[in-house]
C-alpha cells in the first residue's frame, strides 16, 4: 500500500484500509488510497485561552510517540471561528496518529473529533495499521489551509500535507519503511465540519487527492 492519506485518497469510504502502509514518502500511487498524516518548522499551537477551554471541555489528551512530529503552517486568520476550525483540525489530525500508535480502531481521541461517515473511514484506516502491526513515524507538514464558514456551525477546510519525511514503522521488527519523495508524497485534503454540542468542530466528511498539483512544491 502506498503511504497514508490520513483521510482517504479518494472519496470512497471503504478504501481507508488501503491507505498507508508502505512508506509515505512515495512509491507507487494508490488510486484507492487518508486521515492522517511533514517537515521541520514551528507548529502553530492554540492560544492559552483555547488550551484552557479545551481542558474545561474534557477534550482527550493527545500524547504521541517522541519520533512523531508535525509542522502546521497555518497562520492565524484573525477570525475567531476560522481559527477555532484550524485549531480543532490540528488536533483531529494528531488524534488519528494516536489511535494508530495505540493500535486501537475505536480510540476515544479520534472519535471526539470525527463523526458519522468520517469516523467510520478513520476506523477502517486505523484497523489497517493494526492488522499490519505498524504505526506512523517521522515528520508531517501541513500547509496552504483554506477555511470557509457557513452560518454558526458549518465549515469546510482544504489543506495540503507533505509526507516526504513520514513513514511506516513495523512494530515487531522496528523496521522503518523509508521511500523516496515523489509527487505522490503531497496530498490535498478536503473536510466538512460542524460545530457539535460540545463546541468542537468535528469532521463529518473527508476526502483526499494524492499527487494533487495544488500541493506540489
N, C-alpha and C. Protein backbone atom coordinates (compact mmCIF):
# COMPACT_ATOMS: atom_id res chain seq x y z
N UNK A 1 0.84 -1.19 0.00
CA UNK A 1 0.00 0.00 0.00
C UNK A 1 0.87 1.24 0.00
N UNK A 2 0.42 2.28 -0.62
CA UNK A 2 1.18 3.50 -0.54
C UNK A 2 0.82 4.22 0.73
N UNK A 3 1.64 5.06 1.15
CA UNK A 3 1.51 5.70 2.42
C UNK A 3 0.34 6.63 2.59
N UNK A 4 0.01 6.80 3.62
CA UNK A 4 -1.10 7.38 4.25
C UNK A 4 -1.87 8.47 3.58
N UNK A 5 -2.90 8.57 3.50
CA UNK A 5 -3.70 9.68 3.26
C UNK A 5 -4.45 9.56 4.50
N UNK A 6 -4.19 10.34 5.43
CA UNK A 6 -4.80 10.07 6.68
C UNK A 6 -6.25 10.26 6.51
N UNK A 7 -6.64 10.72 5.42
CA UNK A 7 -8.06 10.79 5.18
C UNK A 7 -8.45 10.08 3.96
N UNK A 8 -8.01 9.40 3.29
CA UNK A 8 -8.51 8.78 2.09
C UNK A 8 -8.01 9.51 0.88
N UNK A 9 -7.59 8.74 -0.02
CA UNK A 9 -7.11 9.33 -1.24
C UNK A 9 -8.20 9.34 -2.28
N UNK A 10 -9.33 8.86 -1.90
CA UNK A 10 -10.50 9.01 -2.77
C UNK A 10 -11.68 9.31 -1.89
N UNK A 11 -12.80 9.55 -2.47
CA UNK A 11 -13.99 9.85 -1.68
C UNK A 11 -14.69 8.58 -1.23
N UNK A 12 -14.19 7.42 -1.63
CA UNK A 12 -14.84 6.17 -1.28
C UNK A 12 -14.54 5.79 0.16
N UNK A 13 -15.56 5.62 0.96
CA UNK A 13 -15.37 5.36 2.39
C UNK A 13 -14.61 4.09 2.65
N UNK A 14 -14.85 3.05 1.89
CA UNK A 14 -14.27 1.75 2.20
C UNK A 14 -12.81 1.59 1.88
N UNK A 15 -12.19 2.59 1.26
CA UNK A 15 -10.82 2.39 0.83
C UNK A 15 -9.81 2.76 1.89
N UNK A 16 -10.24 3.21 3.05
CA UNK A 16 -9.29 3.64 4.07
C UNK A 16 -8.29 2.57 4.40
N UNK A 17 -8.70 1.33 4.37
CA UNK A 17 -7.80 0.24 4.73
C UNK A 17 -6.65 0.11 3.77
N UNK A 18 -6.79 0.65 2.58
CA UNK A 18 -5.73 0.53 1.60
C UNK A 18 -4.81 1.73 1.60
N UNK A 19 -5.02 2.56 2.58
CA UNK A 19 -4.32 3.80 2.62
C UNK A 19 -2.84 3.81 2.71
N UNK A 20 -2.33 3.65 3.81
CA UNK A 20 -0.94 3.88 4.00
C UNK A 20 0.01 2.78 3.72
N UNK A 21 0.60 2.36 4.78
CA UNK A 21 1.48 1.24 4.79
C UNK A 21 2.29 1.01 3.55
N UNK A 22 3.45 1.57 3.56
CA UNK A 22 4.41 1.31 2.51
C UNK A 22 5.42 2.41 2.41
N UNK A 23 5.26 3.45 3.15
CA UNK A 23 6.24 4.50 3.09
C UNK A 23 5.60 5.71 2.49
N UNK A 24 5.26 6.69 3.35
CA UNK A 24 4.52 7.81 2.84
C UNK A 24 5.39 8.70 2.00
N UNK A 25 6.65 8.46 1.93
CA UNK A 25 7.48 9.31 1.10
C UNK A 25 7.16 9.20 -0.35
N UNK A 26 6.65 8.09 -0.81
CA UNK A 26 6.38 7.98 -2.23
C UNK A 26 6.03 6.58 -2.61
N UNK A 27 6.75 6.02 -3.58
CA UNK A 27 6.41 4.69 -4.05
C UNK A 27 5.33 4.80 -5.08
N UNK A 28 4.65 3.71 -5.35
CA UNK A 28 3.59 3.71 -6.35
C UNK A 28 2.40 4.48 -5.84
N UNK A 29 1.70 5.10 -6.77
CA UNK A 29 0.48 5.80 -6.39
C UNK A 29 -0.65 4.80 -6.23
N UNK A 30 -1.42 4.95 -5.16
CA UNK A 30 -2.53 4.06 -4.90
C UNK A 30 -3.83 4.78 -5.24
N UNK A 31 -4.50 4.34 -6.26
CA UNK A 31 -5.71 5.02 -6.68
C UNK A 31 -6.81 4.88 -5.64
N UNK A 32 -6.66 3.94 -4.70
CA UNK A 32 -7.66 3.77 -3.66
C UNK A 32 -7.32 4.52 -2.39
N UNK A 33 -6.10 4.96 -2.34
CA UNK A 33 -5.70 5.47 -1.09
C UNK A 33 -5.86 6.94 -0.83
N UNK A 34 -6.13 8.56 3.55
CA UNK A 34 -6.12 9.33 4.15
C UNK A 34 -5.55 10.00 4.64
N UNK A 35 -6.85 9.84 6.75
CA UNK A 35 -6.93 10.76 7.56
C UNK A 35 -5.65 10.89 7.79
N UNK A 36 -3.84 11.59 7.76
CA UNK A 36 -3.66 11.34 8.96
C UNK A 36 -2.59 11.63 8.45
N UNK A 37 -0.98 11.63 8.66
CA UNK A 37 -0.52 12.05 8.46
C UNK A 37 0.21 12.68 8.74
N UNK A 38 5.56 15.44 7.43
CA UNK A 38 5.79 16.85 7.20
C UNK A 38 7.22 17.27 7.53
N UNK A 39 7.53 18.36 7.52
CA UNK A 39 8.89 18.86 7.54
C UNK A 39 9.16 19.64 8.82
N UNK A 40 10.39 20.05 9.03
CA UNK A 40 10.68 20.79 10.26
C UNK A 40 10.13 22.20 10.19
N UNK A 41 9.91 22.78 11.35
CA UNK A 41 9.37 24.13 11.38
C UNK A 41 8.58 24.33 12.65
N UNK A 42 8.09 25.53 12.84
CA UNK A 42 7.37 25.83 14.07
C UNK A 42 5.90 25.46 13.91
N UNK A 43 5.41 24.75 14.88
CA UNK A 43 3.99 24.37 14.86
C UNK A 43 3.16 25.50 15.43
N UNK A 44 2.06 25.79 14.77
CA UNK A 44 1.15 26.81 15.28
C UNK A 44 0.28 26.17 16.35
N UNK A 45 0.47 26.58 17.57
CA UNK A 45 -0.28 25.98 18.67
C UNK A 45 -1.44 26.86 19.09
N UNK A 46 -2.36 26.26 19.81
CA UNK A 46 -3.54 27.00 20.25
C UNK A 46 -3.15 28.05 21.28
N UNK A 47 -3.94 29.09 21.37
CA UNK A 47 -3.68 30.15 22.34
C UNK A 47 -3.95 29.63 23.74
N UNK A 48 -3.42 30.32 24.77
CA UNK A 48 -3.68 29.89 26.15
C UNK A 48 -5.16 29.75 26.45
N UNK A 49 -5.97 30.69 25.94
CA UNK A 49 -7.40 30.63 26.20
C UNK A 49 -8.01 29.41 25.55
N UNK A 50 -7.53 29.07 24.34
CA UNK A 50 -8.04 27.89 23.64
C UNK A 50 -7.66 26.64 24.40
N UNK A 51 -6.43 26.61 24.93
CA UNK A 51 -5.98 25.46 25.69
C UNK A 51 -6.81 25.29 26.96
N UNK A 52 -7.11 26.41 27.60
CA UNK A 52 -7.90 26.36 28.82
C UNK A 52 -9.30 25.83 28.54
N UNK A 53 -9.91 26.34 27.46
CA UNK A 53 -11.25 25.88 27.14
C UNK A 53 -11.25 24.41 26.76
N UNK A 54 -10.14 23.96 26.14
CA UNK A 54 -10.04 22.55 25.77
C UNK A 54 -10.04 21.69 27.02
N UNK A 55 -9.28 22.12 28.04
CA UNK A 55 -9.22 21.35 29.28
C UNK A 55 -10.58 21.32 29.95
N UNK A 56 -11.26 22.48 29.93
CA UNK A 56 -12.56 22.58 30.58
C UNK A 56 -13.61 21.71 29.89
N UNK A 57 -13.46 21.53 28.58
CA UNK A 57 -14.47 20.77 27.85
C UNK A 57 -14.22 19.27 27.89
N UNK A 58 -13.15 18.86 28.57
CA UNK A 58 -12.86 17.44 28.69
C UNK A 58 -12.31 16.82 27.43
N UNK A 59 -11.62 17.59 26.63
CA UNK A 59 -11.03 17.05 25.42
C UNK A 59 -10.00 15.98 25.76
N UNK A 60 -9.86 14.97 24.92
CA UNK A 60 -8.87 13.92 25.19
C UNK A 60 -7.45 14.47 25.08
N UNK A 61 -6.59 13.97 25.92
CA UNK A 61 -5.19 14.37 25.88
C UNK A 61 -4.48 13.57 24.80
N UNK A 62 -3.78 14.25 23.93
CA UNK A 62 -3.10 13.57 22.83
C UNK A 62 -1.60 13.58 23.08
N UNK A 63 -1.08 12.43 23.48
CA UNK A 63 0.36 12.26 23.73
C UNK A 63 0.89 11.23 22.75
N UNK A 64 1.72 11.69 21.84
CA UNK A 64 2.20 10.85 20.74
C UNK A 64 3.64 10.38 20.98
N UNK A 65 4.05 9.33 20.30
CA UNK A 65 5.44 8.87 20.41
C UNK A 65 6.41 9.99 20.06
N UNK A 66 7.58 9.99 20.70
CA UNK A 66 8.53 11.08 20.53
C UNK A 66 9.12 11.14 19.11
N UNK A 67 8.99 10.07 18.35
CA UNK A 67 9.53 10.07 16.99
C UNK A 67 8.54 10.62 15.97
N UNK A 68 7.39 11.10 16.42
CA UNK A 68 6.41 11.73 15.54
C UNK A 68 6.40 13.23 15.79
N UNK A 69 6.46 14.02 14.72
CA UNK A 69 6.40 15.47 14.87
C UNK A 69 5.65 16.08 13.70
N UNK A 70 5.22 17.33 13.89
CA UNK A 70 4.36 17.99 12.92
C UNK A 70 4.75 19.45 12.76
N UNK A 71 4.55 19.95 11.58
CA UNK A 71 4.60 21.39 11.33
C UNK A 71 3.25 21.79 10.75
N UNK A 72 2.62 22.77 11.38
CA UNK A 72 1.37 23.30 10.85
C UNK A 72 1.63 24.74 10.41
N UNK A 73 1.75 24.92 9.11
CA UNK A 73 1.95 26.26 8.57
C UNK A 73 0.57 26.87 8.34
N UNK A 74 -0.11 27.05 9.46
CA UNK A 74 -1.49 27.54 9.47
C UNK A 74 -1.54 28.84 10.27
N UNK A 75 -1.21 29.96 9.66
CA UNK A 75 -1.20 31.22 10.40
C UNK A 75 -2.60 31.60 10.88
N UNK A 76 -2.62 32.35 11.95
CA UNK A 76 -3.89 32.83 12.48
C UNK A 76 -4.58 33.71 11.43
N UNK A 77 -5.88 33.56 11.31
CA UNK A 77 -6.63 34.33 10.33
C UNK A 77 -7.14 35.64 10.91
N UNK A 78 -7.23 35.70 12.24
CA UNK A 78 -7.82 36.87 12.87
C UNK A 78 -9.31 36.73 13.04
N UNK A 79 -9.87 35.67 12.45
CA UNK A 79 -11.30 35.38 12.60
C UNK A 79 -11.44 34.29 13.64
N UNK A 80 -12.19 34.56 14.70
CA UNK A 80 -12.27 33.64 15.83
C UNK A 80 -12.80 32.26 15.42
N UNK A 81 -13.80 32.23 14.56
CA UNK A 81 -14.39 30.96 14.16
C UNK A 81 -13.42 30.17 13.27
N UNK A 82 -12.83 30.84 12.30
CA UNK A 82 -11.89 30.15 11.41
C UNK A 82 -10.68 29.62 12.19
N UNK A 83 -10.19 30.40 13.14
CA UNK A 83 -9.06 29.95 13.95
C UNK A 83 -9.42 28.75 14.81
N UNK A 84 -10.68 28.68 15.27
CA UNK A 84 -11.14 27.53 16.04
C UNK A 84 -11.20 26.29 15.15
N UNK A 85 -11.63 26.45 13.91
CA UNK A 85 -11.65 25.33 12.96
C UNK A 85 -10.24 24.80 12.74
N UNK A 86 -9.29 25.70 12.55
CA UNK A 86 -7.90 25.29 12.34
C UNK A 86 -7.33 24.60 13.57
N UNK A 87 -7.62 25.13 14.75
CA UNK A 87 -7.10 24.54 15.99
C UNK A 87 -7.65 23.13 16.19
N UNK A 88 -8.95 22.95 15.97
CA UNK A 88 -9.54 21.63 16.14
C UNK A 88 -9.06 20.66 15.06
N UNK A 89 -8.80 21.18 13.87
CA UNK A 89 -8.30 20.31 12.79
C UNK A 89 -6.88 19.83 13.08
N UNK A 90 -6.09 20.68 13.70
CA UNK A 90 -4.75 20.25 14.11
C UNK A 90 -4.86 19.07 15.09
N UNK A 91 -5.81 19.16 16.00
CA UNK A 91 -5.99 18.07 16.96
C UNK A 91 -6.57 16.81 16.30
N UNK A 92 -7.49 16.98 15.35
CA UNK A 92 -8.05 15.78 14.74
C UNK A 92 -7.01 15.02 13.92
N UNK A 93 -6.10 15.74 13.32
CA UNK A 93 -5.01 15.09 12.57
C UNK A 93 -4.16 14.25 13.52
N UNK A 94 -3.77 14.84 14.63
CA UNK A 94 -2.94 14.13 15.60
C UNK A 94 -3.68 12.96 16.25
N UNK A 95 -5.00 13.11 16.40
CA UNK A 95 -5.77 12.06 17.07
C UNK A 95 -5.77 10.76 16.27
N UNK A 96 -5.66 10.86 14.96
CA UNK A 96 -5.62 9.64 14.14
C UNK A 96 -4.30 8.90 14.36
N UNK A 97 -3.20 9.65 14.41
CA UNK A 97 -1.91 9.01 14.68
C UNK A 97 -1.87 8.41 16.08
N UNK A 98 -2.59 9.03 17.01
CA UNK A 98 -2.66 8.47 18.36
C UNK A 98 -3.37 7.13 18.34
N UNK A 99 -4.47 7.03 17.61
CA UNK A 99 -5.19 5.76 17.51
C UNK A 99 -4.31 4.68 16.89
N UNK A 100 -3.53 5.08 15.89
CA UNK A 100 -2.62 4.14 15.26
C UNK A 100 -1.54 3.70 16.24
N UNK A 101 -0.97 4.66 16.98
CA UNK A 101 0.06 4.33 17.97
C UNK A 101 -0.49 3.42 19.06
N UNK A 102 -1.75 3.66 19.44
CA UNK A 102 -2.39 2.83 20.46
C UNK A 102 -2.90 1.51 19.90
N UNK A 103 -2.85 1.38 18.57
CA UNK A 103 -3.35 0.17 17.90
C UNK A 103 -4.80 -0.09 18.30
N UNK A 104 -5.59 0.99 18.27
CA UNK A 104 -6.98 0.92 18.71
C UNK A 104 -7.91 1.58 17.69
N UNK A 105 -8.61 0.78 16.88
CA UNK A 105 -9.51 1.33 15.87
C UNK A 105 -10.69 2.10 16.45
N UNK A 106 -10.92 1.96 17.75
CA UNK A 106 -12.01 2.68 18.41
C UNK A 106 -11.48 3.67 19.45
N UNK A 107 -10.29 4.14 19.25
CA UNK A 107 -9.66 5.06 20.19
C UNK A 107 -10.55 6.29 20.42
N UNK A 108 -10.71 6.68 21.67
CA UNK A 108 -11.65 7.73 22.01
C UNK A 108 -11.24 9.11 21.49
N UNK A 109 -9.94 9.33 21.31
CA UNK A 109 -9.49 10.66 20.89
C UNK A 109 -10.00 11.01 19.50
N UNK A 110 -9.81 10.12 18.53
CA UNK A 110 -10.28 10.48 17.19
C UNK A 110 -11.80 10.52 17.13
N UNK A 111 -12.46 9.70 17.94
CA UNK A 111 -13.93 9.70 17.93
C UNK A 111 -14.50 10.97 18.56
N UNK A 112 -13.64 11.71 19.22
CA UNK A 112 -14.03 13.02 19.75
C UNK A 112 -14.08 14.06 18.63
N UNK A 113 -13.24 13.86 17.61
CA UNK A 113 -13.10 14.84 16.54
C UNK A 113 -13.71 14.42 15.20
N UNK A 114 -14.11 13.16 15.08
CA UNK A 114 -14.72 12.67 13.84
C UNK A 114 -16.07 12.05 14.15
N UNK A 115 -17.02 12.29 13.26
CA UNK A 115 -18.37 11.75 13.47
C UNK A 115 -18.89 11.13 12.17
N UNK A 116 -19.88 10.25 12.32
CA UNK A 116 -20.57 9.70 11.17
C UNK A 116 -19.68 9.02 10.15
N UNK A 117 -19.86 9.40 8.90
CA UNK A 117 -19.12 8.81 7.79
C UNK A 117 -17.62 8.92 7.98
N UNK A 118 -17.16 10.09 8.41
CA UNK A 118 -15.72 10.31 8.59
C UNK A 118 -15.15 9.41 9.68
N UNK A 119 -15.88 9.24 10.78
CA UNK A 119 -15.41 8.38 11.86
C UNK A 119 -15.29 6.94 11.39
N UNK A 120 -16.24 6.49 10.57
CA UNK A 120 -16.19 5.13 10.04
C UNK A 120 -14.99 4.95 9.13
N UNK A 121 -14.66 5.95 8.34
CA UNK A 121 -13.49 5.90 7.47
C UNK A 121 -12.20 5.78 8.29
N UNK A 122 -12.12 6.59 9.35
CA UNK A 122 -10.93 6.56 10.19
C UNK A 122 -10.80 5.21 10.90
N UNK A 123 -11.89 4.66 11.34
CA UNK A 123 -11.85 3.35 12.00
C UNK A 123 -11.25 2.29 11.07
N UNK A 124 -11.70 2.29 9.82
CA UNK A 124 -11.19 1.33 8.84
C UNK A 124 -9.71 1.58 8.57
N UNK A 125 -9.35 2.85 8.50
CA UNK A 125 -7.97 3.25 8.25
C UNK A 125 -7.04 2.77 9.37
N UNK A 126 -7.45 3.00 10.60
CA UNK A 126 -6.64 2.58 11.75
C UNK A 126 -6.56 1.06 11.81
N UNK A 127 -7.66 0.40 11.48
CA UNK A 127 -7.67 -1.07 11.50
C UNK A 127 -6.62 -1.64 10.56
N UNK A 128 -6.37 -0.98 9.44
CA UNK A 128 -5.34 -1.45 8.51
C UNK A 128 -3.97 -1.45 9.17
N UNK A 129 -3.69 -0.46 9.99
CA UNK A 129 -2.43 -0.42 10.71
C UNK A 129 -2.36 -1.51 11.77
N UNK A 130 -3.46 -1.72 12.45
CA UNK A 130 -3.49 -2.76 13.48
C UNK A 130 -3.22 -4.12 12.84
N UNK A 131 -3.85 -4.36 11.72
CA UNK A 131 -3.67 -5.64 11.02
C UNK A 131 -2.23 -5.81 10.57
N UNK A 132 -1.61 -4.72 10.14
CA UNK A 132 -0.23 -4.78 9.67
C UNK A 132 0.78 -4.70 10.81
N UNK A 133 0.30 -4.46 12.04
CA UNK A 133 1.17 -4.27 13.20
C UNK A 133 2.21 -3.18 12.92
N UNK A 134 1.69 -2.02 12.54
CA UNK A 134 2.55 -0.90 12.17
C UNK A 134 1.96 0.39 12.71
N UNK A 135 2.78 1.44 12.72
CA UNK A 135 2.31 2.77 13.09
C UNK A 135 3.10 3.80 12.31
N UNK A 136 2.69 5.06 12.44
CA UNK A 136 3.36 6.14 11.74
C UNK A 136 4.58 6.63 12.52
N UNK A 137 5.55 7.17 11.78
CA UNK A 137 6.73 7.76 12.39
C UNK A 137 7.24 8.86 11.47
N UNK A 138 8.10 9.72 11.99
CA UNK A 138 8.67 10.78 11.16
C UNK A 138 7.99 12.11 11.33
N UNK A 139 8.03 12.92 10.27
CA UNK A 139 7.57 14.30 10.36
C UNK A 139 6.57 14.61 9.26
N UNK A 140 5.47 15.27 9.64
CA UNK A 140 4.44 15.67 8.70
C UNK A 140 4.34 17.18 8.66
N UNK A 141 4.15 17.71 7.46
CA UNK A 141 3.98 19.16 7.31
C UNK A 141 2.63 19.45 6.66
N UNK A 142 1.91 20.42 7.22
CA UNK A 142 0.60 20.81 6.71
C UNK A 142 0.64 22.29 6.34
N UNK A 143 0.08 22.62 5.19
CA UNK A 143 0.23 23.98 4.68
C UNK A 143 -0.92 24.34 3.74
N UNK A 144 -0.97 25.63 3.36
CA UNK A 144 -1.96 26.18 2.43
C UNK A 144 -3.41 25.90 2.84
N UNK A 145 -3.79 26.19 4.09
CA UNK A 145 -5.17 25.95 4.50
C UNK A 145 -6.12 27.01 3.94
N UNK A 146 -7.30 26.56 3.57
CA UNK A 146 -8.36 27.47 3.14
C UNK A 146 -9.61 27.10 3.94
N UNK A 147 -10.05 28.02 4.78
CA UNK A 147 -11.22 27.77 5.64
C UNK A 147 -12.40 28.60 5.15
N UNK A 148 -13.54 27.94 5.06
CA UNK A 148 -14.79 28.65 4.75
C UNK A 148 -15.81 28.30 5.82
N UNK A 149 -16.51 29.31 6.29
CA UNK A 149 -17.51 29.12 7.35
C UNK A 149 -18.88 29.48 6.81
N UNK A 150 -19.87 28.64 7.12
CA UNK A 150 -21.25 28.88 6.69
C UNK A 150 -22.14 28.87 7.93
N UNK A 151 -22.70 30.02 8.24
CA UNK A 151 -23.53 30.12 9.43
C UNK A 151 -22.71 29.98 10.70
N UNK A 152 -23.34 29.52 11.75
CA UNK A 152 -22.66 29.44 13.05
C UNK A 152 -22.05 28.07 13.34
N UNK A 153 -22.43 27.06 12.52
CA UNK A 153 -21.98 25.71 12.89
C UNK A 153 -21.56 24.82 11.72
N UNK A 154 -21.30 25.41 10.57
CA UNK A 154 -20.85 24.63 9.41
C UNK A 154 -19.58 25.25 8.84
N UNK A 155 -18.64 24.40 8.45
CA UNK A 155 -17.39 24.91 7.89
C UNK A 155 -16.76 23.86 6.98
N UNK A 156 -15.84 24.32 6.15
CA UNK A 156 -15.04 23.41 5.34
C UNK A 156 -13.58 23.83 5.45
N UNK A 157 -12.69 22.86 5.31
CA UNK A 157 -11.26 23.14 5.36
C UNK A 157 -10.57 22.32 4.28
N UNK A 158 -9.82 23.00 3.43
CA UNK A 158 -9.00 22.35 2.41
C UNK A 158 -7.55 22.66 2.75
N UNK A 159 -6.68 21.65 2.70
CA UNK A 159 -5.28 21.89 3.04
C UNK A 159 -4.39 20.83 2.40
N UNK A 160 -3.09 21.07 2.44
CA UNK A 160 -2.10 20.16 1.86
C UNK A 160 -1.29 19.48 2.94
N UNK A 161 -0.83 18.27 2.63
CA UNK A 161 0.05 17.53 3.53
C UNK A 161 1.30 17.10 2.76
N UNK A 162 2.44 17.28 3.39
CA UNK A 162 3.73 16.83 2.86
C UNK A 162 4.14 15.60 3.66
N UNK A 163 4.14 14.44 3.00
CA UNK A 163 4.50 13.18 3.65
C UNK A 163 5.95 12.76 3.35
N UNK A 164 6.72 13.67 2.80
CA UNK A 164 8.07 13.33 2.34
C UNK A 164 9.00 12.79 3.40
N UNK A 165 8.75 13.15 4.67
CA UNK A 165 9.62 12.68 5.76
C UNK A 165 8.83 11.89 6.80
N UNK A 166 7.73 11.30 6.36
CA UNK A 166 6.90 10.47 7.25
C UNK A 166 6.84 9.06 6.68
N UNK A 167 6.85 8.08 7.58
CA UNK A 167 6.96 6.69 7.14
C UNK A 167 6.13 5.77 8.02
N UNK A 168 6.16 4.50 7.68
CA UNK A 168 5.54 3.47 8.50
C UNK A 168 6.61 2.73 9.30
N UNK A 169 6.32 2.48 10.55
CA UNK A 169 7.20 1.72 11.43
C UNK A 169 6.51 0.41 11.79
N UNK A 170 7.16 -0.71 11.48
CA UNK A 170 6.59 -2.01 11.80
C UNK A 170 6.99 -2.40 13.21
N UNK A 171 5.99 -2.65 14.04
CA UNK A 171 6.19 -2.78 15.47
C UNK A 171 7.02 -4.00 15.87
N UNK A 172 6.84 -5.10 15.18
CA UNK A 172 7.54 -6.33 15.56
C UNK A 172 9.02 -6.26 15.25
N UNK A 173 9.36 -5.76 14.07
CA UNK A 173 10.76 -5.71 13.65
C UNK A 173 11.44 -4.38 13.93
N UNK A 174 10.63 -3.35 14.23
CA UNK A 174 11.11 -1.98 14.43
C UNK A 174 11.68 -1.40 13.14
N UNK A 175 11.34 -2.00 12.03
CA UNK A 175 11.83 -1.52 10.73
C UNK A 175 11.00 -0.33 10.26
N UNK A 176 11.70 0.71 9.80
CA UNK A 176 11.04 1.88 9.24
C UNK A 176 11.08 1.75 7.72
N UNK A 177 9.94 1.80 7.11
CA UNK A 177 9.85 1.64 5.65
C UNK A 177 10.01 3.00 4.99
N UNK A 178 11.23 3.35 4.64
CA UNK A 178 11.51 4.64 4.03
C UNK A 178 11.42 4.54 2.51
N UNK A 179 10.82 5.54 1.92
CA UNK A 179 10.69 5.59 0.47
C UNK A 179 11.12 6.96 -0.03
N UNK A 180 11.41 7.05 -1.30
CA UNK A 180 11.84 8.32 -1.88
C UNK A 180 10.66 9.26 -2.05
N UNK A 181 10.96 10.54 -2.12
CA UNK A 181 9.93 11.55 -2.29
C UNK A 181 9.54 11.64 -3.77
N UNK A 182 8.25 11.60 -4.03
CA UNK A 182 7.72 11.77 -5.39
C UNK A 182 6.55 12.74 -5.33
N UNK A 183 5.91 12.96 -6.45
CA UNK A 183 4.74 13.85 -6.46
C UNK A 183 3.63 13.30 -5.57
N UNK A 184 3.62 11.97 -5.38
CA UNK A 184 2.58 11.36 -4.55
C UNK A 184 2.83 11.53 -3.06
N UNK A 185 3.95 12.16 -2.71
CA UNK A 185 4.21 12.47 -1.31
C UNK A 185 3.38 13.65 -0.83
N UNK A 186 2.70 14.32 -1.77
CA UNK A 186 1.93 15.52 -1.45
C UNK A 186 0.45 15.24 -1.67
N UNK A 187 -0.34 15.50 -0.63
CA UNK A 187 -1.75 15.13 -0.64
C UNK A 187 -2.62 16.35 -0.34
N UNK A 188 -3.69 16.48 -1.12
CA UNK A 188 -4.67 17.53 -0.90
C UNK A 188 -5.85 16.94 -0.13
N UNK A 189 -6.24 17.58 0.97
CA UNK A 189 -7.35 17.12 1.78
C UNK A 189 -8.50 18.11 1.75
N UNK A 190 -9.70 17.58 1.82
CA UNK A 190 -10.90 18.40 1.91
C UNK A 190 -11.79 17.82 3.00
N UNK A 191 -12.17 18.64 3.98
CA UNK A 191 -13.02 18.16 5.07
C UNK A 191 -14.23 19.08 5.23
N UNK A 192 -15.33 18.47 5.63
CA UNK A 192 -16.52 19.22 6.01
C UNK A 192 -16.72 19.01 7.50
N UNK A 193 -16.92 20.10 8.22
CA UNK A 193 -17.02 20.05 9.67
C UNK A 193 -18.30 20.73 10.15
N UNK A 194 -18.71 20.36 11.36
CA UNK A 194 -19.79 21.08 12.00
C UNK A 194 -19.44 21.25 13.48
N UNK A 195 -19.96 22.30 14.06
CA UNK A 195 -19.72 22.55 15.48
C UNK A 195 -20.76 21.78 16.26
N UNK A 196 -20.31 20.78 17.03
CA UNK A 196 -21.27 19.91 17.73
C UNK A 196 -21.68 20.49 19.08
N UNK A 197 -22.45 19.71 19.83
CA UNK A 197 -22.97 20.22 21.09
C UNK A 197 -21.91 20.36 22.18
N UNK A 198 -20.70 19.85 21.91
CA UNK A 198 -19.58 20.03 22.83
C UNK A 198 -18.77 21.28 22.50
N UNK A 199 -19.16 21.93 21.41
CA UNK A 199 -18.42 23.10 20.98
C UNK A 199 -17.19 22.75 20.16
N UNK A 200 -17.12 21.50 19.68
CA UNK A 200 -15.98 21.02 18.91
C UNK A 200 -16.30 21.06 17.42
N UNK A 201 -15.35 21.50 16.61
CA UNK A 201 -15.50 21.45 15.16
C UNK A 201 -15.13 20.03 14.72
N UNK A 202 -16.15 19.20 14.57
CA UNK A 202 -15.95 17.79 14.25
C UNK A 202 -16.06 17.54 12.75
N UNK A 203 -15.24 16.62 12.25
CA UNK A 203 -15.25 16.28 10.82
C UNK A 203 -16.38 15.30 10.54
N UNK A 204 -17.20 15.66 9.56
CA UNK A 204 -18.30 14.79 9.13
C UNK A 204 -17.97 14.04 7.84
N UNK A 205 -17.29 14.74 6.93
CA UNK A 205 -16.92 14.15 5.64
C UNK A 205 -15.49 14.54 5.31
N UNK A 206 -14.80 13.65 4.61
CA UNK A 206 -13.43 13.93 4.23
C UNK A 206 -13.06 13.15 2.98
N UNK A 207 -12.14 13.72 2.24
CA UNK A 207 -11.56 13.01 1.11
C UNK A 207 -10.21 13.65 0.80
N UNK A 208 -9.44 12.97 -0.04
CA UNK A 208 -8.13 13.50 -0.37
C UNK A 208 -7.73 13.08 -1.78
N UNK A 209 -6.78 13.81 -2.31
CA UNK A 209 -6.25 13.53 -3.65
C UNK A 209 -4.73 13.47 -3.55
N UNK A 210 -4.17 12.29 -3.72
CA UNK A 210 -2.73 12.12 -3.66
C UNK A 210 -2.10 12.62 -4.96
N UNK A 211 -0.97 13.34 -4.83
CA UNK A 211 -0.28 13.84 -6.01
C UNK A 211 -0.93 15.06 -6.61
N UNK A 212 -1.81 15.73 -5.87
CA UNK A 212 -2.51 16.89 -6.40
C UNK A 212 -1.53 17.99 -6.83
N UNK A 213 -1.81 18.58 -7.96
CA UNK A 213 -0.94 19.65 -8.47
C UNK A 213 -0.97 20.87 -7.55
N UNK A 214 -2.03 21.02 -6.77
CA UNK A 214 -2.16 22.17 -5.87
C UNK A 214 -1.18 22.11 -4.71
N UNK A 215 -0.65 20.95 -4.42
CA UNK A 215 0.21 20.78 -3.24
C UNK A 215 1.68 20.57 -3.58
N UNK A 216 2.01 20.54 -4.86
CA UNK A 216 3.40 20.27 -5.24
C UNK A 216 4.31 21.45 -4.87
N UNK A 217 5.54 21.14 -4.46
CA UNK A 217 6.46 22.23 -4.08
C UNK A 217 6.89 23.05 -5.30
